[in-house]
Tab-separated table of C-alpha atoms in Angstrom:
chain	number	residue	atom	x	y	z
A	847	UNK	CA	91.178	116.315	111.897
A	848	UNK	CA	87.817	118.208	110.619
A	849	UNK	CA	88.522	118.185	107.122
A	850	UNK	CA	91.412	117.003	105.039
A	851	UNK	CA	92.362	117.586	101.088
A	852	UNK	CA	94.892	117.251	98.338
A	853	UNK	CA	95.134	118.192	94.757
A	854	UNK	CA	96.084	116.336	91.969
A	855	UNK	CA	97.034	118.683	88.822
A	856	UNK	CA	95.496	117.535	85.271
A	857	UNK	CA	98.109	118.328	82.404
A	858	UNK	CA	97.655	119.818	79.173
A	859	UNK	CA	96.211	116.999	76.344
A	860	UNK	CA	94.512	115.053	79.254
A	861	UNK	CA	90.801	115.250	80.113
A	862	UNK	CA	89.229	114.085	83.796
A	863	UNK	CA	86.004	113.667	83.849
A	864	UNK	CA	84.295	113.289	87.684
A	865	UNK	CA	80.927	111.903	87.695
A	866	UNK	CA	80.448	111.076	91.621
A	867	UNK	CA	82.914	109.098	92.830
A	868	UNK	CA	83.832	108.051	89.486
A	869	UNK	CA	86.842	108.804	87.719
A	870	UNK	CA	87.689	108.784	83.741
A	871	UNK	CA	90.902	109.881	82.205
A	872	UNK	CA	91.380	110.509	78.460
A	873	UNK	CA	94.393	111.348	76.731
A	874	UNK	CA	96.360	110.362	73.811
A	875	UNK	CA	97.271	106.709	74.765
A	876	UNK	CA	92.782	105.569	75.153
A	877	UNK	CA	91.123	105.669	78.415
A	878	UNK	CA	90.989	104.805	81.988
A	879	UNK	CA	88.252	104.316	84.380
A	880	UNK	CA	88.218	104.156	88.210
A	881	UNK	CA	85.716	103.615	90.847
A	882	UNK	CA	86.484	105.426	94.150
A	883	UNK	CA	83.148	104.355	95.715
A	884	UNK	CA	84.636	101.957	98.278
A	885	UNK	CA	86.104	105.418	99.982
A	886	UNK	CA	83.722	108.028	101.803
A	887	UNK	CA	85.415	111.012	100.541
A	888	UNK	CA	84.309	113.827	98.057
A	889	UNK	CA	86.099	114.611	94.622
A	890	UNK	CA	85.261	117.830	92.683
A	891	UNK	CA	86.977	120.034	90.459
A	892	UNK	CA	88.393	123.111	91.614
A	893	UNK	CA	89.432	124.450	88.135
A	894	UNK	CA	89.678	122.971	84.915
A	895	UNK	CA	93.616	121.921	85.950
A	896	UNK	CA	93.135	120.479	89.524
A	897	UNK	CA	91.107	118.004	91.078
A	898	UNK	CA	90.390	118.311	94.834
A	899	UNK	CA	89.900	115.220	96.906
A	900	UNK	CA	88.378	115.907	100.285
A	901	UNK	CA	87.584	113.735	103.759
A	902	UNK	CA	85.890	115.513	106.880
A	903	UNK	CA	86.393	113.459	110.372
A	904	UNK	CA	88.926	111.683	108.893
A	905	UNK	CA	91.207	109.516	111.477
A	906	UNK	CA	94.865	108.533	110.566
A	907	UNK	CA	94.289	105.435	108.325
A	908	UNK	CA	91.557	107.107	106.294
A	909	UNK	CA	93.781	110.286	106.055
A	910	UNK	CA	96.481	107.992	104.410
A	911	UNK	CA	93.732	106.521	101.847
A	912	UNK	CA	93.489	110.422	100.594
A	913	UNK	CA	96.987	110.697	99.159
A	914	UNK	CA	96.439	106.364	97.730
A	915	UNK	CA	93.310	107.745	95.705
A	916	UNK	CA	95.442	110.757	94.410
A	917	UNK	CA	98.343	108.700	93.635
A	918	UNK	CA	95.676	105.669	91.415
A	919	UNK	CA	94.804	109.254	89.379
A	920	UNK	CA	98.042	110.238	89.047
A	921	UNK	CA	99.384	106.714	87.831
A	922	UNK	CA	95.708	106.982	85.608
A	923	UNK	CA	97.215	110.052	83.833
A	924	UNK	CA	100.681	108.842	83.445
A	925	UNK	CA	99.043	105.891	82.274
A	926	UNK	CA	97.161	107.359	79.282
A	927	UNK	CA	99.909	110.163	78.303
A	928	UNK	CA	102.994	107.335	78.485
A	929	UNK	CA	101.974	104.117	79.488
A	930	UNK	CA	103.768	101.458	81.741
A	931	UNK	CA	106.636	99.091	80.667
A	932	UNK	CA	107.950	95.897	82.434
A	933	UNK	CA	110.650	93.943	81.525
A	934	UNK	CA	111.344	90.910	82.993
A	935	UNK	CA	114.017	88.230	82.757
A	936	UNK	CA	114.339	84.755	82.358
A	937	UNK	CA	116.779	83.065	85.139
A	938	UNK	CA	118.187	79.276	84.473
A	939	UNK	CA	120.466	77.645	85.948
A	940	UNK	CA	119.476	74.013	85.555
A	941	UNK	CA	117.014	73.718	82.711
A	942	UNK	CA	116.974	76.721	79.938
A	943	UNK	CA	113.201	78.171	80.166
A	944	UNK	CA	111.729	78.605	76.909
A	945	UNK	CA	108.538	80.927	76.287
A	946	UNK	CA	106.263	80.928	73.476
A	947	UNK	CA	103.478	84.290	72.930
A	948	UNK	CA	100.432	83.663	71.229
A	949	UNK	CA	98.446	87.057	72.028
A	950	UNK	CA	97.634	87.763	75.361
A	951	UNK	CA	98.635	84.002	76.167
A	952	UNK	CA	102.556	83.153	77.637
A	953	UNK	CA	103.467	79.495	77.921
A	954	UNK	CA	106.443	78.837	79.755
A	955	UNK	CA	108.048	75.942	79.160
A	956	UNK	CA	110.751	73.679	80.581
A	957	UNK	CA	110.900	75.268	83.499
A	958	UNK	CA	112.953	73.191	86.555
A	959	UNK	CA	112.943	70.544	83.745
A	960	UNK	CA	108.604	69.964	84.191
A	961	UNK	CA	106.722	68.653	81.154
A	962	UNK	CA	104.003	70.207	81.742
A	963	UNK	CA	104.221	74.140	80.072
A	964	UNK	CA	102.739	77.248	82.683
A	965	UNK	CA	99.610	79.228	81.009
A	966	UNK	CA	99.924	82.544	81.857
A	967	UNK	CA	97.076	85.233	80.530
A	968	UNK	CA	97.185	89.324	80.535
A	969	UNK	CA	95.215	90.915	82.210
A	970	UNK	CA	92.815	93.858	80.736
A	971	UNK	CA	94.996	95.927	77.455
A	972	UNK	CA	98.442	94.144	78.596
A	973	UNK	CA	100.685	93.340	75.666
A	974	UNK	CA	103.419	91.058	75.385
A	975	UNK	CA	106.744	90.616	73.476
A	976	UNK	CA	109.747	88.593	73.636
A	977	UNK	CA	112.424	90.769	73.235
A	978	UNK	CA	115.008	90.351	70.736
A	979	UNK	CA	118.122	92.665	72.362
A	980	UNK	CA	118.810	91.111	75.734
A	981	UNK	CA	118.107	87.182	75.286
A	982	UNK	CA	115.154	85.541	77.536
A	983	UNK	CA	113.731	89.457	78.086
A	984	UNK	CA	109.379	89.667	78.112
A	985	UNK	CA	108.360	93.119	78.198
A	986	UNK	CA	104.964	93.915	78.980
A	987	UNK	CA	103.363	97.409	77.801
A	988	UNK	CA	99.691	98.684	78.626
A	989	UNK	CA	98.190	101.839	80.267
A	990	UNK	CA	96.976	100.559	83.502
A	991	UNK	CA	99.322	100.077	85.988
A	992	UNK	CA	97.123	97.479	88.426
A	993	UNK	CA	97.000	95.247	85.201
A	994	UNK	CA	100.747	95.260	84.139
A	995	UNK	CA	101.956	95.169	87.084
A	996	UNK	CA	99.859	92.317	88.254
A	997	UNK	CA	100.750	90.172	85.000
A	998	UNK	CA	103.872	90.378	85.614
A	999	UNK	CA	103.101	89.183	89.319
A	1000	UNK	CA	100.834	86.275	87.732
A	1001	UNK	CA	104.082	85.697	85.588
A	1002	UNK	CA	106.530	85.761	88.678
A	1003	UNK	CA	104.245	83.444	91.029
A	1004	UNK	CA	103.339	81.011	88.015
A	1005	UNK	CA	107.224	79.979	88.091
A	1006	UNK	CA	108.110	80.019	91.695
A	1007	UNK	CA	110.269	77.251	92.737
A	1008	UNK	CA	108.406	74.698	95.344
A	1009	UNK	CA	109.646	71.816	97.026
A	1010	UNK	CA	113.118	72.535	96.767
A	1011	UNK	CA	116.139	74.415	98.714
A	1012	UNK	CA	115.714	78.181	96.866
A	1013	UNK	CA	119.005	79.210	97.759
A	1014	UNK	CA	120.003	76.620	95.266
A	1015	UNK	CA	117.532	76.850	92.999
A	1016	UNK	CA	116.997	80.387	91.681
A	1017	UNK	CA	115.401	80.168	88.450
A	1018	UNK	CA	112.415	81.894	87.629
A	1019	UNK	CA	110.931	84.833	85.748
A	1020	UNK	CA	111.356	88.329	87.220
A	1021	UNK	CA	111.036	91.661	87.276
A	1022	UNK	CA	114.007	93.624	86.189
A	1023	UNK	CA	112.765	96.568	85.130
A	1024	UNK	CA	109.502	99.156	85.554
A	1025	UNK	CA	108.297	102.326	85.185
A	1026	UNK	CA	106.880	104.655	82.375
A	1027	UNK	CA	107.527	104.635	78.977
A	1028	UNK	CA	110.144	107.194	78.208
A	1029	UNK	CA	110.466	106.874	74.717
């Protein structure tokens, strides 16, 4: 195709500033910044409510990398207007895993019975608690998606089972819920 777009809509309380291929979003929850520089494609601001994110000559895959870079500053705004939440469990069946938070540090320990206790550190704003409510529950909070979602990944792949049958062995630490904060 010659030229392809989409629009991303800005809501009320939440400023976008462009500066190239640079994106910032501030709202009431901090701020967010985002380098689109590894795509060719042109962002500008058609009013003060809607971005416009443009590609001319575009073929099929770079057509597709369009509505990715709308959807990062969509997730950017949800991000500082709400936040993200994960919660993730604690499975045991053989050896009850035991966590301890000191900051932005998790230590996992016990788990399969080892000695030795998993390090596990957030990544960029991520916070951590131990919830009280459901037992063996982490929940991890922060604005930016990419680094909630991969500390709970660094969480879930710190604790993966090796070396053994994993039909038998399901313990681990995962996911069990995500999405914006609602309250």
């Amino acid at each position: 195709t010659i030229c392809t777009s989409r629009l991303v809509q800005i809501p009320e309380g939440v400023e976008v500033t462009l500066n190239g291929r640079k994106v910032t979003v501030k709202g009431p929850r901090g701020e967010l910044k985002r380098d689109l520089g590894h795509q060719t494609v042109e962002v500008t601001r058609v009013d003060e409510n809607t971005i416009k994110i443009t590609k001319w000559n575009a073929r099929k895959k770079e057509i597709a990398c369009i509505r990715s870079l709308c959807s990062a500053i969509d997730n950017m705004i949800t991000g500082v207007t709400k936040g993200y939440r994960y919660k993730m469990r604690l499975v045991s069946a053989h050896f009850p895993i035991s966590c301890v938070i000191d900051g932005k540090n998790v230590k996992i320990m016990n788990f399969l019975g080892k000695r030795e206790a998993l390090h596990v550190t957030m990544r960029g704003d991520t916070s951590i608690v131990l919830a009280k409510e459901p037992k063996d529950c982490l929940v991890l909070e922060g604005n930016d998606i990419d680094d909630v979602s991969q500390s709970a990944a660094d969480i879930t792949q710190k604790c993966k089972v090796r070396n053994k049958d994993i039909r038998k062995f399901l313990d681990g630490v995962y996911v069990s819920e995500k999405g914006p904060i609602e309250d």
